[in-house]
Short mmCIF file of C-alpha atoms in Angstrom, two decimals:
data_model
loop_
_atom_site.label_atom_id
_atom_site.label_comp_id
_atom_site.label_asym_id
_atom_site.label_seq_id
_atom_site.Cartn_x
_atom_site.Cartn_y
_atom_site.Cartn_z
CA MET A 1 -20.64 9.53 24.94
CA LYS A 2 -20.13 5.91 26.01
CA ARG A 3 -18.28 5.23 22.74
CA LEU A 4 -16.05 8.29 23.30
CA LYS A 5 -15.14 7.20 26.85
CA ILE A 6 -14.12 3.75 25.59
CA ILE A 7 -11.90 5.27 22.88
CA LEU A 8 -10.23 7.74 25.29
CA SER A 9 -9.56 5.05 27.91
CA PHE A 10 -8.17 2.74 25.25
CA SER A 11 -5.94 5.49 23.85
CA SER A 12 -4.48 6.42 27.26
CA ILE A 13 -3.39 2.83 27.88
CA ILE A 14 -1.60 2.40 24.56
CA ILE A 15 0.10 5.83 24.67
CA VAL A 16 1.64 5.09 28.09
CA TYR A 17 3.06 1.80 26.77
CA SER A 18 4.28 3.26 23.49
CA PHE A 19 7.00 5.58 24.77
CA GLN A 20 8.73 3.33 27.27
CA SER A 21 11.97 2.87 25.32
CA ILE A 22 13.64 4.63 22.42
CA GLY A 23 15.62 3.00 19.61
CA GLN A 24 15.86 3.30 15.84
CA ILE A 25 13.19 3.18 13.15
CA THR A 26 13.98 0.48 10.62
CA ASN A 27 10.77 -0.02 8.66
CA ASN A 28 10.53 1.66 5.28
CA ASN A 29 7.94 4.31 4.45
CA GLY A 30 7.09 2.73 1.07
CA GLY A 31 4.38 0.27 0.14
CA LEU A 32 2.07 2.65 -1.73
CA LEU A 33 0.41 1.38 -4.90
CA THR A 34 1.82 4.28 -6.92
CA ASP A 35 5.42 3.53 -5.85
CA MET A 36 8.13 1.69 -7.74
CA ILE A 37 9.33 -1.50 -6.02
CA ASP A 38 11.58 -0.58 -3.06
CA THR A 39 14.45 -3.06 -2.73
CA THR A 40 15.05 -2.09 0.94
CA THR A 41 11.76 -3.64 2.12
CA ARG A 42 11.15 -7.26 3.10
CA ILE A 43 9.48 -7.92 -0.25
CA GLY A 44 11.93 -5.88 -2.29
CA LYS A 45 14.93 -7.75 -0.89
CA SER A 46 13.48 -11.10 -2.00
CA MET A 47 12.48 -9.90 -5.46
CA LEU A 48 13.80 -11.97 -8.37
CA SER A 49 15.65 -9.63 -10.75
CA LEU A 50 17.22 -9.98 -14.17
CA ASN A 51 19.58 -7.40 -15.65
CA SER A 52 20.55 -6.75 -19.25
CA ARG A 53 21.85 -3.91 -21.37
CA LEU A 54 18.21 -3.08 -22.22
CA GLY A 55 17.14 -2.62 -18.62
CA LYS A 56 16.12 -4.46 -15.48
CA ILE A 57 13.13 -6.75 -15.01
CA GLY A 58 11.95 -8.01 -11.65
CA PHE A 59 9.29 -10.49 -10.53
CA SER A 60 7.47 -10.54 -7.22
CA GLY A 61 4.24 -11.89 -5.83
CA TYR A 62 2.26 -12.95 -2.80
CA LEU A 63 -0.72 -15.07 -1.85
CA GLN A 64 -3.07 -14.86 1.12
CA PRO A 65 -4.82 -18.12 2.08
CA GLN A 66 -7.14 -17.54 5.04
CA PHE A 67 -9.82 -19.04 7.25
CA GLN A 68 -12.69 -16.92 8.59
CA VAL A 69 -15.42 -17.37 11.17
CA ALA A 70 -18.41 -15.00 11.20
CA GLU A 71 -20.68 -14.16 14.12
CA SER A 72 -23.75 -15.36 12.21
CA ASN A 73 -24.75 -17.01 8.93
CA GLY A 74 -24.17 -14.55 6.12
CA ALA A 75 -22.08 -12.40 8.51
CA GLY A 76 -25.04 -10.03 8.81
CA GLY A 77 -24.45 -8.79 5.26
CA ASN A 78 -20.87 -7.75 6.07
CA ILE A 79 -19.05 -7.67 2.71
CA TYR A 80 -16.03 -5.70 3.93
CA ASN A 81 -13.93 -8.64 5.15
CA GLY A 82 -13.05 -10.25 1.85
CA GLY A 83 -16.45 -10.38 0.15
CA ASP A 84 -19.89 -11.64 1.05
CA PHE A 85 -20.59 -14.83 2.99
CA GLY A 86 -23.29 -17.14 1.65
CA PRO A 87 -26.67 -16.86 3.43
CA GLN A 88 -26.08 -20.22 5.17
CA VAL A 89 -22.33 -19.79 5.71
CA ASN A 90 -20.59 -18.65 8.90
CA ASN A 91 -17.07 -20.00 8.22
CA ARG A 92 -14.96 -20.46 5.11
CA PHE A 93 -11.55 -20.93 3.56
CA ARG A 94 -10.58 -18.31 0.99
CA LEU A 95 -7.63 -17.42 -1.16
CA ARG A 96 -8.09 -13.71 -0.58
CA ARG A 97 -5.39 -12.57 -2.98
CA GLY A 98 -2.92 -14.27 -5.31
CA ARG A 99 -0.74 -11.65 -6.94
CA PHE A 100 2.04 -11.92 -9.50
CA ARG A 101 3.83 -8.75 -10.57
CA ALA A 102 6.44 -7.93 -13.20
CA ASP A 103 8.38 -4.64 -13.11
CA PHE A 104 10.57 -3.41 -15.95
CA SER A 105 12.80 -0.35 -15.66
CA HIS A 106 15.03 1.23 -18.27
CA LEU A 107 17.84 3.48 -17.09
CA THR A 108 19.76 6.21 -18.89
CA ASP A 109 23.50 5.84 -19.46
CA ASP A 110 24.18 7.72 -16.23
CA GLY A 111 21.87 5.44 -14.20
CA ARG A 112 18.75 7.61 -13.94
CA PRO A 113 15.26 6.11 -14.49
CA SER A 114 13.95 6.63 -17.99
CA THR A 115 10.83 4.47 -18.34
CA TYR A 116 9.07 2.09 -15.99
CA PHE A 117 6.44 -0.56 -16.71
CA VAL A 118 4.29 -2.64 -14.32
CA PHE A 119 2.00 -5.60 -14.94
CA GLN A 120 0.21 -7.31 -12.05
CA PHE A 121 -2.67 -9.78 -11.98
CA ASP A 122 -4.70 -11.29 -9.16
CA GLY A 123 -5.79 -14.93 -9.22
CA THR A 124 -8.13 -16.51 -6.67
CA GLU A 125 -10.82 -19.20 -6.60
CA ARG A 126 -13.20 -16.50 -7.89
CA GLY A 127 -11.26 -15.77 -11.07
CA VAL A 128 -8.28 -13.93 -12.54
CA ASN A 129 -8.19 -10.16 -12.96
CA ILE A 130 -5.71 -7.46 -13.92
CA ARG A 131 -4.75 -5.23 -11.00
CA ASP A 132 -2.00 -3.03 -12.48
CA PHE A 133 -1.06 -2.40 -16.09
CA TRP A 134 0.66 0.94 -16.42
CA GLY A 135 3.73 2.69 -17.75
CA ARG A 136 5.69 5.68 -16.53
CA VAL A 137 8.13 8.06 -18.25
CA PHE A 138 10.54 10.40 -16.44
CA GLU A 139 11.78 13.81 -17.54
CA HIS A 140 15.49 14.57 -17.07
CA LYS A 141 15.95 18.28 -17.65
CA TRP A 142 14.99 19.13 -14.06
CA ASP A 143 14.50 15.61 -12.58
CA LEU A 144 11.20 16.82 -11.10
CA PHE A 145 8.35 15.21 -13.03
CA HIS A 146 7.03 11.90 -14.29
CA PHE A 147 3.96 10.90 -16.26
CA SER A 148 2.00 7.62 -15.82
CA ALA A 149 -0.78 6.08 -17.91
CA GLY A 150 -2.81 2.87 -17.83
CA VAL A 151 -4.66 0.85 -15.19
CA MET A 152 -3.27 2.12 -11.89
CA ALA A 153 -4.11 3.30 -8.38
CA ARG A 154 -5.79 6.65 -7.96
CA PRO A 155 -3.79 9.10 -5.77
CA PHE A 156 -6.30 9.49 -2.95
CA GLY A 157 -5.75 8.92 0.77
CA HIS A 158 -3.25 6.75 2.58
CA GLU A 159 -5.19 3.57 3.39
CA VAL A 160 -6.47 3.34 -0.19
CA LEU A 161 -2.91 3.59 -1.53
CA LEU A 162 -1.21 1.34 1.04
CA SER A 163 -0.65 -1.99 -0.72
CA SER A 164 -2.14 -5.18 0.74
CA ALA A 165 1.38 -6.61 0.43
CA PHE A 166 2.38 -4.34 3.33
CA ARG A 167 -0.87 -3.49 5.17
CA GLU A 168 -1.09 -5.11 8.60
CA ALA A 169 -4.92 -5.29 8.80
CA PRO A 170 -6.46 -7.89 6.44
CA GLU A 171 -8.67 -5.34 4.64
CA ARG A 172 -9.11 -1.64 4.11
CA GLY A 173 -11.87 -0.02 6.14
CA ARG A 174 -15.53 0.32 5.19
CA MET A 175 -15.09 3.96 4.16
CA SER A 176 -12.16 3.26 1.84
CA GLN A 177 -13.90 0.29 0.21
CA THR A 178 -17.13 2.24 -0.25
CA LEU A 179 -15.70 5.38 -1.82
CA VAL A 180 -12.78 4.00 -3.87
CA GLN A 181 -13.58 0.40 -4.80
CA THR A 182 -10.61 -1.69 -6.05
CA GLU A 183 -8.43 1.43 -5.58
CA ARG A 184 -7.48 1.41 -9.28
CA ASP A 185 -8.91 2.94 -12.43
CA LEU A 186 -8.01 3.62 -16.07
CA GLY A 187 -6.49 7.01 -16.80
CA PHE A 188 -3.31 9.05 -16.57
CA MET A 189 -1.40 10.83 -13.81
CA PHE A 190 1.06 13.74 -13.77
CA SER A 191 3.45 13.81 -10.80
CA PHE A 192 5.86 16.26 -9.21
CA ASN A 193 8.45 14.17 -7.36
CA PRO A 194 12.00 15.63 -7.15
CA ARG A 195 14.71 12.99 -7.61
CA ARG A 196 17.96 14.94 -7.12
CA LYS A 197 19.56 14.35 -3.72
CA ASN A 198 20.27 18.07 -3.19
CA SER A 199 16.71 19.20 -4.01
CA ASN A 200 15.03 21.34 -1.35
CA PHE A 201 11.71 19.68 -2.23
CA LYS A 202 12.79 16.03 -2.20
CA TRP A 203 10.37 15.45 0.72
CA LEU A 204 7.35 16.62 -1.30
CA ALA A 205 5.15 14.76 -3.80
CA ILE A 206 2.21 16.09 -5.83
CA ASP A 207 0.05 13.79 -7.98
CA LEU A 208 -2.78 14.84 -10.29
CA GLY A 209 -4.76 12.27 -12.28
CA ILE A 210 -7.78 12.03 -14.58
CA TYR A 211 -9.75 8.75 -14.64
CA ASN A 212 -12.91 7.14 -15.98
CA GLY A 213 -14.34 7.06 -12.47
CA GLN A 214 -16.01 3.66 -12.03
CA GLY A 215 -12.81 1.81 -11.12
CA LEU A 216 -12.12 -1.84 -11.92
CA THR A 217 -15.55 -2.93 -10.65
CA GLY A 218 -16.86 -2.03 -14.11
CA THR A 219 -15.72 -3.32 -17.47
CA ALA A 220 -16.08 -0.03 -19.34
CA GLU A 221 -16.78 3.68 -18.97
CA TYR A 222 -20.56 4.26 -18.79
CA ASP A 223 -20.64 8.05 -19.11
CA SER A 224 -18.38 10.72 -20.57
CA HIS A 225 -17.70 12.40 -17.24
CA LYS A 226 -14.11 12.09 -16.04
CA ASP A 227 -12.96 12.23 -12.41
CA VAL A 228 -10.05 14.42 -11.30
CA VAL A 229 -8.04 13.12 -8.33
CA ALA A 230 -5.19 14.97 -6.61
CA ARG A 231 -2.91 14.43 -3.64
CA ILE A 232 -0.17 16.47 -1.96
CA SER A 233 1.96 14.41 0.40
CA SER A 234 5.09 14.51 2.48
CA LYS A 235 7.64 11.73 2.72
CA ARG A 236 8.62 10.59 6.19
CA ARG A 237 10.67 13.32 7.95
CA THR A 238 12.36 13.44 11.36
CA ILE A 239 10.55 15.73 13.81
CA SER A 240 12.24 14.99 17.17
CA ARG A 241 15.64 14.27 18.69
CA SER A 242 14.41 10.82 19.70
CA GLY A 243 14.03 9.93 16.02
CA GLY A 244 10.27 10.38 15.63
CA LYS A 245 9.15 10.72 12.02
CA LEU A 246 6.05 12.26 10.46
CA SER A 247 4.47 11.95 7.02
CA TRP A 248 1.16 13.40 5.88
CA GLY A 249 -1.13 13.89 2.91
CA ILE A 250 -4.04 16.01 1.66
CA SER A 251 -6.30 14.48 -0.97
CA SER A 252 -9.18 15.63 -3.15
CA TYR A 253 -11.57 13.86 -5.50
CA PHE A 254 -13.77 15.76 -7.97
CA GLY A 255 -15.97 13.41 -9.95
CA GLY A 256 -19.56 12.49 -10.67
CA ILE A 257 -22.05 10.21 -12.36
CA THR A 258 -24.19 11.31 -15.31
CA SER A 259 -27.88 10.60 -14.69
CA GLN A 260 -29.77 8.42 -17.18
CA ASN A 261 -33.10 8.90 -15.39
CA ASP A 262 -35.24 12.02 -15.03
CA LEU A 263 -35.59 11.31 -11.30
CA MET A 264 -32.80 12.34 -8.91
CA TYR A 265 -32.78 12.30 -5.12
CA ALA A 266 -30.72 14.18 -2.54
CA ALA A 267 -30.57 13.93 1.24
CA LYS A 268 -30.84 17.25 3.03
CA LYS A 269 -32.46 19.09 5.91
CA VAL A 270 -35.47 21.37 5.46
CA ASP A 271 -36.38 23.47 8.52
CA GLY A 272 -34.17 21.17 10.57
CA LYS A 273 -35.96 18.01 9.42
CA PRO A 274 -33.97 15.39 7.45
CA ILE A 275 -35.61 14.42 4.15
CA ILE A 276 -34.87 12.73 0.84
CA GLU A 277 -35.75 15.42 -1.71
CA LYS A 278 -37.12 14.30 -5.07
CA ASP A 279 -36.27 16.13 -8.31
CA SER A 280 -38.25 14.99 -11.36
CA ALA A 281 -37.20 17.54 -13.98
CA ALA A 282 -36.85 16.17 -17.50
CA SER A 283 -33.52 18.04 -17.75
CA ASN A 284 -32.05 15.64 -15.17
CA ILE A 285 -31.19 13.19 -17.95
CA GLY A 286 -27.58 14.02 -18.77
CA ARG A 287 -27.06 15.97 -15.55
CA THR A 288 -24.00 15.04 -13.45
CA ALA A 289 -24.55 14.12 -9.81
CA PRO A 290 -21.43 14.91 -7.75
CA ARG A 291 -18.81 12.69 -6.12
CA ARG A 292 -16.59 15.14 -4.24
CA TYR A 293 -14.28 14.16 -1.40
CA LEU A 294 -11.67 15.99 0.67
CA GLY A 295 -9.36 14.15 3.03
CA ALA A 296 -6.31 14.58 5.25
CA ASP A 297 -4.05 11.91 6.76
CA PHE A 298 -0.88 11.53 8.82
CA GLN A 299 1.48 8.77 9.91
CA LEU A 300 3.55 9.28 13.07
CA VAL A 301 6.35 6.83 13.98
CA PHE A 302 8.47 6.64 17.15
CA PRO A 303 11.43 4.27 17.50
CA ASN A 304 11.62 1.86 20.42
CA LYS A 305 14.41 -0.31 21.74
CA ASN A 306 13.17 -3.35 19.81
CA GLY A 307 11.01 -1.91 17.04
CA GLN A 308 8.70 1.05 16.71
CA THR A 309 5.35 2.56 17.61
CA GLU A 310 3.18 4.00 14.86
CA PHE A 311 -0.03 6.04 14.75
CA ARG A 312 -2.02 6.52 11.55
CA ALA A 313 -5.16 8.56 11.04
CA GLU A 314 -7.25 9.87 8.16
CA TYR A 315 -10.46 11.91 7.92
CA ILE A 316 -12.58 12.23 4.77
CA ARG A 317 -15.80 14.13 4.14
CA GLY A 318 -17.76 15.18 1.09
CA VAL A 319 -20.66 14.31 -1.19
CA GLN A 320 -21.28 10.81 -2.55
CA THR A 321 -23.65 9.72 -5.30
CA ALA A 322 -24.88 6.14 -5.52
CA THR A 323 -28.31 4.49 -5.27
CA ALA A 324 -31.22 4.16 -2.84
CA ALA A 325 -29.97 0.83 -1.50
CA SER A 326 -26.23 1.52 -1.34
CA SER A 327 -23.71 4.33 -0.90
CA THR A 328 -21.01 2.35 -2.71
CA THR A 329 -19.74 3.82 -5.97
CA PRO A 330 -21.37 1.72 -8.73
CA GLY A 331 -19.09 -0.08 -11.20
CA SER A 332 -21.74 0.11 -13.92
CA TYR A 333 -24.75 2.34 -14.24
CA PRO A 334 -27.43 0.96 -11.85
CA VAL A 335 -30.49 -0.56 -13.52
CA SER A 336 -33.68 -2.29 -12.39
CA SER A 337 -34.49 -5.97 -12.85
CA THR A 338 -36.06 -5.03 -16.19
CA GLY A 339 -32.97 -3.14 -17.34
CA MET A 340 -34.35 0.37 -16.81
CA PRO A 341 -31.90 3.03 -15.47
CA LEU A 342 -32.42 3.72 -11.77
CA PRO A 343 -32.45 7.20 -10.18
CA LEU A 344 -29.28 8.41 -8.45
CA TYR A 345 -29.12 9.37 -4.76
CA THR A 346 -26.72 12.00 -3.42
CA ARG A 347 -25.74 12.17 0.26
CA ARG A 348 -23.29 14.13 2.41
CA PHE A 349 -20.92 11.80 4.30
CA ASP A 350 -17.92 11.69 6.56
CA GLY A 351 -15.63 9.04 8.01
CA ALA A 352 -12.26 8.40 9.58
CA TYR A 353 -9.90 5.69 10.79
CA PHE A 354 -7.22 5.43 13.49
CA TYR A 355 -4.45 2.82 13.67
CA PHE A 356 -2.11 1.99 16.55
CA LEU A 357 0.80 -0.35 15.75
CA GLN A 358 3.32 -1.59 18.32
CA HIS A 359 6.19 -4.06 18.06
CA LEU A 360 6.25 -6.47 20.98
CA GLY A 361 9.80 -7.12 22.10
CA SER A 362 11.11 -7.51 18.53
CA GLN A 363 10.20 -6.67 14.97
CA ASP A 364 8.85 -10.22 14.52
CA HIS A 365 5.84 -9.59 16.75
CA GLN A 366 3.36 -6.75 16.28
CA LEU A 367 0.12 -5.59 17.91
CA VAL A 368 -2.34 -3.75 15.65
CA LEU A 369 -5.44 -1.92 16.90
CA LYS A 370 -7.88 -0.02 14.70
CA TYR A 371 -11.05 2.05 14.98
CA ASP A 372 -12.96 3.52 12.06
CA TRP A 373 -16.33 5.01 11.30
CA TYR A 374 -18.26 5.69 8.13
CA ASN A 375 -21.40 7.82 8.18
CA PRO A 376 -22.96 7.72 4.68
CA ASN A 377 -25.55 10.41 5.49
CA THR A 378 -24.62 13.15 7.96
CA ASP A 379 -28.04 14.81 7.61
CA VAL A 380 -29.91 12.11 9.54
CA LYS A 381 -29.26 9.78 12.45
CA GLY A 382 -30.84 7.29 14.81
CA LYS A 383 -34.55 6.59 14.73
CA LYS A 384 -35.09 9.36 12.17
CA ILE A 385 -33.63 6.93 9.63
CA ASP A 386 -37.00 5.51 8.64
CA ALA A 387 -38.25 3.96 5.38
CA LYS A 388 -41.40 6.10 5.76
CA ASN A 389 -39.21 9.14 5.11
CA GLY A 390 -37.36 7.56 2.17
CA PHE A 391 -34.29 6.39 4.07
CA THR A 392 -32.72 2.92 3.75
CA GLY A 393 -29.87 0.84 5.08
CA ALA A 394 -27.59 2.93 2.88
CA ASP A 395 -28.03 5.80 5.36
CA VAL A 396 -26.87 3.86 8.45
CA ARG A 397 -23.63 4.79 10.24
CA PHE A 398 -21.15 2.06 11.20
CA ASP A 399 -18.38 2.21 13.82
CA THR A 400 -15.87 -0.64 13.54
CA PHE A 401 -13.43 -1.86 16.18
CA GLY A 402 -10.65 -4.18 15.05
CA GLY A 403 -7.50 -5.64 16.47
CA GLY A 404 -4.98 -8.36 15.93
CA TYR A 405 -1.52 -9.84 16.22
CA VAL A 406 0.97 -10.18 13.36
CA TYR A 407 3.83 -12.69 13.52
CA TYR A 408 6.60 -12.16 10.96
CA VAL A 409 7.97 -15.71 10.67
CA ASN A 410 10.63 -14.69 8.14
CA GLN A 411 10.93 -12.34 5.17
CA HIS A 412 8.70 -14.63 3.09
CA LEU A 413 5.89 -15.40 5.57
CA ARG A 414 3.73 -13.61 8.09
CA VAL A 415 0.69 -14.84 10.01
CA VAL A 416 -2.20 -12.54 10.97
CA PHE A 417 -4.79 -13.14 13.71
CA TRP A 418 -7.53 -10.49 13.38
CA TYR A 419 -11.00 -9.81 14.77
CA GLU A 420 -13.24 -7.02 13.58
CA HIS A 421 -16.59 -5.99 15.04
CA PRO A 422 -18.78 -3.38 13.28
CA ILE A 423 -21.48 -1.59 15.32
CA ASN A 424 -24.36 -0.03 13.40
CA GLU A 425 -26.48 2.78 14.77
CA LYS A 426 -30.00 1.85 15.90
CA THR A 427 -32.61 3.01 13.38
CA ALA A 428 -36.24 2.51 12.34
CA VAL A 429 -35.16 0.73 9.13
CA LYS A 430 -35.92 -2.99 9.06
CA GLY A 431 -32.83 -5.02 9.86
CA TYR A 432 -31.11 -2.16 11.67
CA GLU A 433 -33.38 -1.75 14.73
CA SER A 434 -30.55 -3.26 16.80
CA ASP A 435 -26.90 -4.15 16.28
CA VAL A 436 -26.42 -6.69 13.49
CA LYS A 437 -24.31 -9.76 14.27
CA ASP A 438 -21.60 -9.12 11.69
CA GLY A 439 -18.28 -9.60 13.50
CA VAL A 440 -15.62 -11.64 11.65
CA PHE A 441 -12.45 -13.41 12.85
CA THR A 442 -9.69 -13.91 10.24
CA LEU A 443 -6.65 -16.18 10.38
CA ARG A 444 -4.44 -15.34 7.42
CA THR A 445 -1.08 -16.57 6.16
CA HIS A 446 0.74 -14.21 3.83
CA PHE A 447 3.42 -15.75 1.60
CA ASN A 448 5.57 -13.55 -0.63
CA PHE A 449 8.59 -13.73 -2.90
#
């Protein structure tokens, strides 16, 4: 109740401020990982392009040097602000991301897109990795469909898909990072996305993809089960005379992990009592434990005299399979210190996030406020989360409050000042009897070309 009162009071203050003056929306609705480069955005305008009779090739990139200060050594185990801190570290410099991207597009004789190719890698002090490596082909009989294949983003949710080149907060929330690590996976995607200007469905997009499932946190597929991911979304549309615009999306994820152990566990309630139920049937080897998510999101934008006000929200619930110690989707099949396959744990979860973004006097200055929660096990809470009953830190709910200021110095540089404070629920599990000191302040510079 106390948490709810704080949120409602906070919301009333920002809503009153948001609608003081009306102007024109100028920011673009792009920035999703599945999009082609948009040349109307800050980054798109500065993109280096080369044209020839064979097609167009463009180069872009960005890097994010940052300095962070944590509330305690090791940041209380907080890995959601750019990776783990060392056990004796409470401040650090990091190159969070260093991206270089090449886009190639081939057009038909009448100027319509024919094929599109993207290659992007990420280089930091921790190594170099591929982030995007996919191709896309367009059909031209109806100008309705395109097909993509390779290493690419999975079409689920809005925060997962919103590129870090555009996202105002330094990182995606705990829920997004837990369920869809690295955002990308290897597979193919079929899309309905009308391209004719007179189409009655130009506002609508439908994406359906099939992927390995483990994402880029693993080097190879570790079972034969494939994950099916789908999203129906609306492009930004005007909803009011004042120029307010709304976009939305509905996402689904139907996947799983094939068990390599005859033990499987599931969190549930029996006669109203939360338990971790053990299943030791020999037939469990080869059985698929589910990863099933359903989510809905919206983005609401109102123009102001010198910028805009934006609200974003997303809610996701479902069933997640991971391990006893973590609810994060594993990148490789979990094994013990001796190399033996570990049992899988299945839990019901839910989570959400809420953003408030407000330009301050001009589009060069922006206030960003965020609240999110992730509850990895909705069948148990509070002091009932006890190791004696089989529960662990993987069952603990976190509510995270974040906020910051973004200064857009020019089209090639922005500076972000951000503080984020997670609050864990109080449990009987060791280490979570009280709130962990895991707040992190981030000062980031974002350079792009």
